[in-house]
Amino acid sequence: MLRLEGVRCSYGAIEALKGVDLEVPKGTIVTLIGSNGAGKSTTLMAISGLRPLSSGSITLDGEPIHDLPPEAIVARGVIQVAEGRRIFTRMSVRENLLMGAFLRRDRAAIEKDMHHVMDLFPVLRERLEQNAGTLSGGEQQMLAIGRALMARPRLLLLDEPSLGLAPSLVKAIFTILEEIHGEGVTLLLVEQNVHRALKIAHDGYVLATGTVVLHDTPERLLQNEEVKRAYLGDE
Amino acid sequence: MIPGGALLQQIVNGLTVGAVYALIALGYTMVYGIIELINFAHGEIYMIGAYVGTISAGVFLAAGLPVWASLVLAIATAAALTSLYGLSAERLAYRPLRKAGRLAPLISALGLSIFFQQYVFLAQGAKDKVFPAAITSGGFVLGSVRVAYIQVAIILVAAALMVSLQAFVGKTRMGRAMRCTAQDPVMASLVGVPVNRVIALTFVIGSALAAVAGVLVVMYYGKVNYLAGYAAGLKAFTAAVLGGIGNIPGAMLGGLFLGVVESLAAGYIGGEYKDVVAFVILVLVLIVRPQGLLGVRVPDKI
Ligand SMILES: Nc1ncnc2c1ncn2[C@@H]1O[C@H](COP(=O)(O)OP(=O)(O)O)[C@@H](O)[C@H]1O
Ligand SMILES: [Mg+2]
């Protein structure tokens, strides 16, 4: 479904991506792991059309998307849950969800999806008219995921959705991700919670200083000595 | 002490001028809210609006249209054509510099302000441009207060525009997109908001409001000249800062407040001091309460 070939990306003189090759087959969960500064967020921003490539290509269903503006990529069903949640804090929860459906015009279906999202995240129903800035960190992450779902994604890009959350919430988030995948959404999951990410993924990539250093099945990556030492710690 | 009747008179006059400041201040505050730029050319946009309105009113009257129709059409024409100036300004002078830090667009705005002044000077001359229809005369007396019809018109038009703007920003899809872009343009892009178009729309709305203000003022005072944007722009900027720059209701309130205070100062202290009062207020607000009356955001990046 999504294919990156030789993707290079720079911030001024710093080259953050040095030729990334990555593939996300339709219907799978692919996880992208790597330490801080490896280039994971930059990869997602490049896919979303917010970082220009200096070379390489990004194709969606065989069509190049790397020259499209971000809204055209959203319109193709590629939706990102950005790092740090980035909910609109000065808007209500309802308005945040509506913004997720910004490009859609099917009012009735939007209303229906809003209920679906609130079934998935019951806390959002209770807080619907509340200012989103008053939500806790976990609730904000749920809102960020719910907002992305409002766009009816085909491919969901998630940038460290479990970052900074209590263990029980982390578990809840991963359960929800599997549910979303069960509904037919393809996932590209960037995570520092490597163990959990590899547990639900079909395929894994390890990124280090802007290049893919490992690409293997989750089972094999979980057994890989380097991965164990660098990313799995005591687990 | 001036007598009570005169006090009321000053307040009515102040509200009239204040409504105009408020309309112009909205353009400053909306643009600042969305791209954190003080658009120093905004006063000139107002001045251009006054010229376009004056010229087109003349055209419509000469074509034999009734006075009221000519005035309404002149306002609409000014809003439409002047918003094209605002749109071009954003496209040519600001957008190319959006990633160039803070100072470059600010300097570009100052340059553009001078450019617009000189452009109108060259095209229209240095002499005052006189509004073609005499509408300053009519009015009524309420107690001891004389109210001109044009004052009523200014206050009503300004109020209607401000209510519409509030509804647009608060309730519509594009209004929401505008607020999102103001908060987090990257995230706005990620939900599919065409950020460049939203920014352009902000300039269009701000310019149209300033143009309407320009036409209303030239109807009120009867004339305009190519330097008129400077003082009005500074006053409206003061109003925007007073209300908390980036804050829409704040700009409205700041405009009305400044208009009334200025008018009272003219009545109590003397007309020649009224501009001084505005700038004293600007300096005081910046020192004592830089977030403005309603603002929560500090304009630390001016
Ligand atoms: N806005 C930026 N300006 C300059 N350098 C950046 C910027 N964002 C990221 N970088 C650099 O690019 C590299 C990759 O960053 P990032 O993609 O955020 O990594 P990750 O998400 O894997 O932690 C890092 O070296 C980082 O310092
Ligand atoms: Mg990151």
PDB file of C-alpha atoms in Angstrom, chain B residues 75-287:
ATOM      1  CA  ILE B  75     -18.856  49.859   0.145  1.00  0.00           C
ATOM      2  CA  ALA B  76     -19.164  46.476  -1.580  1.00  0.00           C
ATOM      3  CA  THR B  77     -16.759  47.497  -4.344  1.00  0.00           C
ATOM      4  CA  ALA B  78     -14.233  48.811  -1.842  1.00  0.00           C
ATOM      5  CA  ALA B  79     -14.418  45.603   0.200  1.00  0.00           C
ATOM      6  CA  ALA B  80     -13.994  43.424  -2.880  1.00  0.00           C
ATOM      7  CA  LEU B  81     -11.177  45.340  -4.596  1.00  0.00           C
ATOM      8  CA  THR B  82      -9.283  46.159  -1.427  1.00  0.00           C
ATOM      9  CA  SER B  83      -9.278  42.535  -0.335  1.00  0.00           C
ATOM     10  CA  LEU B  84      -7.365  41.836  -3.560  1.00  0.00           C
ATOM     11  CA  TYR B  85      -4.677  44.225  -2.325  1.00  0.00           C
ATOM     12  CA  GLY B  86      -4.554  42.332   0.959  1.00  0.00           C
ATOM     13  CA  LEU B  87      -4.412  39.031  -0.879  1.00  0.00           C
ATOM     14  CA  SER B  88      -1.541  40.205  -3.094  1.00  0.00           C
ATOM     15  CA  ALA B  89       0.313  41.564  -0.080  1.00  0.00           C
ATOM     16  CA  GLU B  90       0.171  38.177   1.595  1.00  0.00           C
ATOM     17  CA  ARG B  91       1.156  36.354  -1.559  1.00  0.00           C
ATOM     18  CA  LEU B  92       3.992  38.616  -2.682  1.00  0.00           C
ATOM     19  CA  ALA B  93       5.358  40.249   0.459  1.00  0.00           C
ATOM     20  CA  TYR B  94       4.718  37.801   3.313  1.00  0.00           C
ATOM     21  CA  ARG B  95       4.322  34.219   2.106  1.00  0.00           C
ATOM     22  CA  PRO B  96       7.812  34.010   0.563  1.00  0.00           C
ATOM     23  CA  LEU B  97       9.229  35.095   3.944  1.00  0.00           C
ATOM     24  CA  ARG B  98       7.144  32.850   6.154  1.00  0.00           C
ATOM     25  CA  LYS B  99      10.079  30.641   7.081  1.00  0.00           C
ATOM     26  CA  ALA B 100      12.586  33.483   7.234  1.00  0.00           C
ATOM     27  CA  GLY B 101      12.250  34.382  10.908  1.00  0.00           C
ATOM     28  CA  ARG B 102      10.431  37.314  12.443  1.00  0.00           C
ATOM     29  CA  LEU B 103      12.279  40.384  11.331  1.00  0.00           C
ATOM     30  CA  ALA B 104      12.162  39.883   7.563  1.00  0.00           C
ATOM     31  CA  PRO B 105       8.353  39.883   7.207  1.00  0.00           C
ATOM     32  CA  LEU B 106       8.124  42.836   9.590  1.00  0.00           C
ATOM     33  CA  ILE B 107      10.476  44.839   7.406  1.00  0.00           C
ATOM     34  CA  SER B 108       8.584  43.671   4.356  1.00  0.00           C
ATOM     35  CA  ALA B 109       5.386  44.993   5.959  1.00  0.00           C
ATOM     36  CA  LEU B 110       6.981  48.382   6.627  1.00  0.00           C
ATOM     37  CA  GLY B 111       8.218  48.526   3.048  1.00  0.00           C
ATOM     38  CA  LEU B 112       4.835  47.582   1.714  1.00  0.00           C
ATOM     39  CA  SER B 113       3.215  50.317   3.791  1.00  0.00           C
ATOM     40  CA  ILE B 114       5.472  52.919   2.181  1.00  0.00           C
ATOM     41  CA  PHE B 115       4.902  51.357  -1.229  1.00  0.00           C
ATOM     42  CA  PHE B 116       1.110  51.598  -0.888  1.00  0.00           C
ATOM     43  CA  GLN B 117       1.330  55.230   0.285  1.00  0.00           C
ATOM     44  CA  GLN B 118       3.480  56.256  -2.629  1.00  0.00           C
ATOM     45  CA  TYR B 119       1.385  54.242  -5.065  1.00  0.00           C
ATOM     46  CA  VAL B 120      -1.757  56.130  -4.041  1.00  0.00           C
ATOM     47  CA  PHE B 121       0.172  59.412  -4.007  1.00  0.00           C
ATOM     48  CA  LEU B 122       1.376  58.841  -7.590  1.00  0.00           C
ATOM     49  CA  ALA B 123      -1.979  57.613  -8.841  1.00  0.00           C
ATOM     50  CA  GLN B 124      -4.240  60.075  -7.022  1.00  0.00           C
ATOM     51  CA  GLY B 125      -2.049  63.013  -6.036  1.00  0.00           C
ATOM     52  CA  ALA B 126      -1.373  64.668  -2.711  1.00  0.00           C
ATOM     53  CA  LYS B 127      -4.624  66.602  -2.500  1.00  0.00           C
ATOM     54  CA  ASP B 128      -7.498  65.379  -0.344  1.00  0.00           C
ATOM     55  CA  LYS B 129      -9.947  63.173  -2.187  1.00  0.00           C
ATOM     56  CA  VAL B 130     -13.461  64.472  -1.507  1.00  0.00           C
ATOM     57  CA  PHE B 131     -16.389  62.095  -1.119  1.00  0.00           C
ATOM     58  CA  PRO B 132     -18.906  62.842  -3.904  1.00  0.00           C
ATOM     59  CA  ALA B 133     -22.157  62.645  -1.910  1.00  0.00           C
ATOM     60  CA  ALA B 134     -22.995  65.068   0.892  1.00  0.00           C
ATOM     61  CA  ILE B 135     -24.284  62.775   3.629  1.00  0.00           C
ATOM     62  CA  THR B 136     -22.710  64.347   6.657  1.00  0.00           C
ATOM     63  CA  SER B 137     -25.513  66.857   7.122  1.00  0.00           C
ATOM     64  CA  GLY B 138     -28.561  64.800   8.158  1.00  0.00           C
ATOM     65  CA  GLY B 139     -29.218  63.773  11.726  1.00  0.00           C
ATOM     66  CA  PHE B 140     -31.409  64.111  14.768  1.00  0.00           C
ATOM     67  CA  VAL B 141     -31.211  65.479  18.288  1.00  0.00           C
ATOM     68  CA  LEU B 142     -31.696  63.190  21.288  1.00  0.00           C
ATOM     69  CA  GLY B 143     -31.949  65.274  24.464  1.00  0.00           C
ATOM     70  CA  SER B 144     -28.883  67.423  24.173  1.00  0.00           C
ATOM     71  CA  VAL B 145     -26.967  65.034  21.927  1.00  0.00           C
ATOM     72  CA  ARG B 146     -26.725  65.550  18.186  1.00  0.00           C
ATOM     73  CA  VAL B 147     -26.490  62.285  16.323  1.00  0.00           C
ATOM     74  CA  ALA B 148     -25.748  62.269  12.603  1.00  0.00           C
ATOM     75  CA  TYR B 149     -27.366  59.528  10.523  1.00  0.00           C
ATOM     76  CA  ILE B 150     -23.945  58.562   9.284  1.00  0.00           C
ATOM     77  CA  GLN B 151     -22.849  57.944  12.894  1.00  0.00           C
ATOM     78  CA  VAL B 152     -25.772  55.589  13.338  1.00  0.00           C
ATOM     79  CA  ALA B 153     -24.886  53.896  10.060  1.00  0.00           C
ATOM     80  CA  ILE B 154     -21.247  53.468  11.082  1.00  0.00           C
ATOM     81  CA  ILE B 155     -22.142  51.925  14.423  1.00  0.00           C
ATOM     82  CA  LEU B 156     -24.780  49.624  12.926  1.00  0.00           C
ATOM     83  CA  VAL B 157     -22.615  48.446  10.034  1.00  0.00           C
ATOM     84  CA  ALA B 158     -19.656  47.855  12.329  1.00  0.00           C
ATOM     85  CA  ALA B 159     -21.806  45.969  14.827  1.00  0.00           C
ATOM     86  CA  ALA B 160     -23.323  43.799  12.097  1.00  0.00           C
ATOM     87  CA  LEU B 161     -19.890  42.968  10.672  1.00  0.00           C
ATOM     88  CA  MET B 162     -18.472  42.117  14.079  1.00  0.00           C
ATOM     89  CA  VAL B 163     -21.395  39.855  14.960  1.00  0.00           C
ATOM     90  CA  SER B 164     -21.064  38.110  11.586  1.00  0.00           C
ATOM     91  CA  LEU B 165     -17.329  37.677  12.041  1.00  0.00           C
ATOM     92  CA  GLN B 166     -17.817  36.185  15.502  1.00  0.00           C
ATOM     93  CA  ALA B 167     -20.368  33.742  14.106  1.00  0.00           C
ATOM     94  CA  PHE B 168     -18.112  32.862  11.174  1.00  0.00           C
ATOM     95  CA  VAL B 169     -15.050  32.198  13.310  1.00  0.00           C
ATOM     96  CA  GLY B 170     -16.988  30.492  16.085  1.00  0.00           C
ATOM     97  CA  LYS B 171     -19.456  28.345  14.210  1.00  0.00           C
ATOM     98  CA  THR B 172     -18.420  27.556  10.653  1.00  0.00           C
ATOM     99  CA  ARG B 173     -16.100  24.937   9.216  1.00  0.00           C
ATOM    100  CA  MET B 174     -13.703  27.520   7.767  1.00  0.00           C
ATOM    101  CA  GLY B 175     -13.845  29.493  11.014  1.00  0.00           C
ATOM    102  CA  ARG B 176     -12.781  26.392  12.908  1.00  0.00           C
ATOM    103  CA  ALA B 177     -10.019  25.835  10.358  1.00  0.00           C
ATOM    104  CA  MET B 178      -8.844  29.375  11.028  1.00  0.00           C
ATOM    105  CA  ARG B 179      -8.701  28.813  14.784  1.00  0.00           C
ATOM    106  CA  CYS B 180      -6.830  25.519  14.309  1.00  0.00           C
ATOM    107  CA  THR B 181      -4.307  27.134  12.013  1.00  0.00           C
ATOM    108  CA  ALA B 182      -3.784  29.899  14.571  1.00  0.00           C
ATOM    109  CA  GLN B 183      -3.119  27.317  17.276  1.00  0.00           C
ATOM    110  CA  ASP B 184      -1.003  24.756  15.448  1.00  0.00           C
ATOM    111  CA  PRO B 185      -0.524  25.102  11.698  1.00  0.00           C
ATOM    112  CA  VAL B 186       1.312  21.768  11.392  1.00  0.00           C
ATOM    113  CA  MET B 187      -1.469  19.855  13.094  1.00  0.00           C
ATOM    114  CA  ALA B 188      -4.025  21.792  11.046  1.00  0.00           C
ATOM    115  CA  SER B 189      -2.264  20.489   7.908  1.00  0.00           C
ATOM    116  CA  LEU B 190      -2.386  16.978   9.321  1.00  0.00           C
ATOM    117  CA  VAL B 191      -6.181  17.066   9.548  1.00  0.00           C
ATOM    118  CA  GLY B 192      -6.373  18.346   5.972  1.00  0.00           C
ATOM    119  CA  VAL B 193      -6.716  22.105   6.437  1.00  0.00           C
ATOM    120  CA  PRO B 194      -5.245  23.925   3.408  1.00  0.00           C
ATOM    121  CA  VAL B 195      -3.212  26.231   5.608  1.00  0.00           C
ATOM    122  CA  ASN B 196      -2.075  28.606   2.855  1.00  0.00           C
ATOM    123  CA  ARG B 197      -5.632  29.177   1.728  1.00  0.00           C
ATOM    124  CA  VAL B 198      -6.792  29.769   5.301  1.00  0.00           C
ATOM    125  CA  ILE B 199      -4.054  32.365   5.788  1.00  0.00           C
ATOM    126  CA  ALA B 200      -5.017  34.044   2.512  1.00  0.00           C
ATOM    127  CA  LEU B 201      -8.652  34.078   3.625  1.00  0.00           C
ATOM    128  CA  THR B 202      -7.627  35.794   6.856  1.00  0.00           C
ATOM    129  CA  PHE B 203      -5.996  38.581   4.855  1.00  0.00           C
ATOM    130  CA  VAL B 204      -9.057  38.868   2.626  1.00  0.00           C
ATOM    131  CA  ILE B 205     -11.436  39.209   5.571  1.00  0.00           C
ATOM    132  CA  GLY B 206      -9.180  41.644   7.430  1.00  0.00           C
ATOM    133  CA  SER B 207      -8.725  43.794   4.326  1.00  0.00           C
ATOM    134  CA  ALA B 208     -12.429  43.820   3.512  1.00  0.00           C
ATOM    135  CA  LEU B 209     -13.265  44.953   7.048  1.00  0.00           C
ATOM    136  CA  ALA B 210     -10.638  47.699   6.883  1.00  0.00           C
ATOM    137  CA  ALA B 211     -11.975  48.809   3.497  1.00  0.00           C
ATOM    138  CA  VAL B 212     -15.511  49.099   4.854  1.00  0.00           C
ATOM    139  CA  ALA B 213     -14.111  51.130   7.736  1.00  0.00           C
ATOM    140  CA  GLY B 214     -12.312  53.334   5.213  1.00  0.00           C
ATOM    141  CA  VAL B 215     -15.458  54.056   3.220  1.00  0.00           C
ATOM    142  CA  LEU B 216     -17.483  54.744   6.368  1.00  0.00           C
ATOM    143  CA  VAL B 217     -14.877  57.212   7.596  1.00  0.00           C
ATOM    144  CA  VAL B 218     -14.621  59.043   4.319  1.00  0.00           C
ATOM    145  CA  MET B 219     -18.412  59.374   4.353  1.00  0.00           C
ATOM    146  CA  TYR B 220     -18.215  60.714   7.918  1.00  0.00           C
ATOM    147  CA  TYR B 221     -15.365  63.213   7.437  1.00  0.00           C
ATOM    148  CA  GLY B 222     -16.009  63.860   3.744  1.00  0.00           C
ATOM    149  CA  LYS B 223     -12.434  63.383   2.572  1.00  0.00           C
ATOM    150  CA  VAL B 224      -9.334  61.209   2.663  1.00  0.00           C
ATOM    151  CA  ASN B 225      -5.707  61.545   1.615  1.00  0.00           C
ATOM    152  CA  TYR B 226      -2.854  59.182   0.910  1.00  0.00           C
ATOM    153  CA  LEU B 227      -1.351  59.587   4.386  1.00  0.00           C
ATOM    154  CA  ALA B 228      -4.575  58.693   6.213  1.00  0.00           C
ATOM    155  CA  GLY B 229      -3.535  55.088   6.789  1.00  0.00           C
ATOM    156  CA  TYR B 230      -0.724  56.001   9.135  1.00  0.00           C
ATOM    157  CA  ALA B 231      -2.639  57.474  12.070  1.00  0.00           C
ATOM    158  CA  ALA B 232      -5.657  55.216  11.679  1.00  0.00           C
ATOM    159  CA  GLY B 233      -3.371  52.196  11.464  1.00  0.00           C
ATOM    160  CA  LEU B 234      -1.505  53.126  14.623  1.00  0.00           C
ATOM    161  CA  LYS B 235      -4.745  53.782  16.485  1.00  0.00           C
ATOM    162  CA  ALA B 236      -6.235  50.482  15.391  1.00  0.00           C
ATOM    163  CA  PHE B 237      -3.002  48.689  16.269  1.00  0.00           C
ATOM    164  CA  THR B 238      -3.239  50.280  19.716  1.00  0.00           C
ATOM    165  CA  ALA B 239      -6.809  49.018  19.971  1.00  0.00           C
ATOM    166  CA  ALA B 240      -5.699  45.509  19.013  1.00  0.00           C
ATOM    167  CA  VAL B 241      -2.903  45.513  21.603  1.00  0.00           C
ATOM    168  CA  LEU B 242      -5.280  46.976  24.166  1.00  0.00           C
ATOM    169  CA  GLY B 243      -7.696  44.098  23.653  1.00  0.00           C
ATOM    170  CA  GLY B 244      -4.929  41.492  23.566  1.00  0.00           C
ATOM    171  CA  ILE B 245      -3.448  40.958  20.145  1.00  0.00           C
ATOM    172  CA  GLY B 246      -4.721  37.789  18.485  1.00  0.00           C
ATOM    173  CA  ASN B 247      -8.016  38.109  20.350  1.00  0.00           C
ATOM    174  CA  ILE B 248     -11.035  38.997  18.196  1.00  0.00           C
ATOM    175  CA  PRO B 249     -13.512  40.209  20.854  1.00  0.00           C
ATOM    176  CA  GLY B 250     -10.557  42.027  22.421  1.00  0.00           C
ATOM    177  CA  ALA B 251      -9.971  44.026  19.246  1.00  0.00           C
ATOM    178  CA  MET B 252     -13.617  45.058  19.141  1.00  0.00           C
ATOM    179  CA  LEU B 253     -13.595  46.144  22.767  1.00  0.00           C
ATOM    180  CA  GLY B 254     -10.197  47.818  22.438  1.00  0.00           C
ATOM    181  CA  GLY B 255     -11.416  49.840  19.459  1.00  0.00           C
ATOM    182  CA  LEU B 256     -14.534  51.111  21.183  1.00  0.00           C
ATOM    183  CA  PHE B 257     -12.632  51.859  24.390  1.00  0.00           C
ATOM    184  CA  LEU B 258      -9.914  53.782  22.580  1.00  0.00           C
ATOM    185  CA  GLY B 259     -12.450  55.753  20.548  1.00  0.00           C
ATOM    186  CA  VAL B 260     -14.338  56.850  23.646  1.00  0.00           C
ATOM    187  CA  VAL B 261     -11.233  57.664  25.700  1.00  0.00           C
ATOM    188  CA  GLU B 262      -9.788  59.665  22.833  1.00  0.00           C
ATOM    189  CA  SER B 263     -13.011  61.567  22.342  1.00  0.00           C
ATOM    190  CA  LEU B 264     -13.279  62.341  26.051  1.00  0.00           C
ATOM    191  CA  ALA B 265      -9.679  63.517  26.074  1.00  0.00           C
ATOM    192  CA  ALA B 266     -10.474  65.808  23.160  1.00  0.00           C
ATOM    193  CA  GLY B 267     -13.433  67.202  25.119  1.00  0.00           C
ATOM    194  CA  TYR B 268     -11.708  67.556  28.481  1.00  0.00           C
ATOM    195  CA  ILE B 269      -8.127  68.369  27.593  1.00  0.00           C
ATOM    196  CA  GLY B 270      -8.334  69.665  24.060  1.00  0.00           C
ATOM    197  CA  GLY B 271      -8.472  68.207  20.556  1.00  0.00           C
ATOM    198  CA  GLU B 272      -4.757  68.525  19.950  1.00  0.00           C
ATOM    199  CA  TYR B 273      -4.066  65.977  22.718  1.00  0.00           C
ATOM    200  CA  LYS B 274      -6.264  63.197  21.464  1.00  0.00           C
ATOM    201  CA  ASP B 275      -3.552  61.432  19.466  1.00  0.00           C
ATOM    202  CA  VAL B 276      -1.163  61.720  22.395  1.00  0.00           C
ATOM    203  CA  VAL B 277      -3.702  59.909  24.558  1.00  0.00           C
ATOM    204  CA  ALA B 278      -3.832  56.970  22.158  1.00  0.00           C
ATOM    205  CA  PHE B 279      -0.078  56.528  22.184  1.00  0.00           C
ATOM    206  CA  VAL B 280       0.195  56.962  25.930  1.00  0.00           C
ATOM    207  CA  ILE B 281      -2.330  54.138  26.219  1.00  0.00           C
ATOM    208  CA  LEU B 282      -0.317  51.987  23.801  1.00  0.00           C
ATOM    209  CA  VAL B 283       2.892  52.487  25.748  1.00  0.00           C
ATOM    210  CA  LEU B 284       1.169  51.935  29.103  1.00  0.00           C
ATOM    211  CA  VAL B 285      -0.500  48.720  27.960  1.00  0.00           C
ATOM    212  CA  LEU B 286       2.748  47.376  26.529  1.00  0.00           C
ATOM    213  CA  ILE B 287       4.527  48.083  29.812  1.00  0.00           C
TER     214      ILE B 287
END
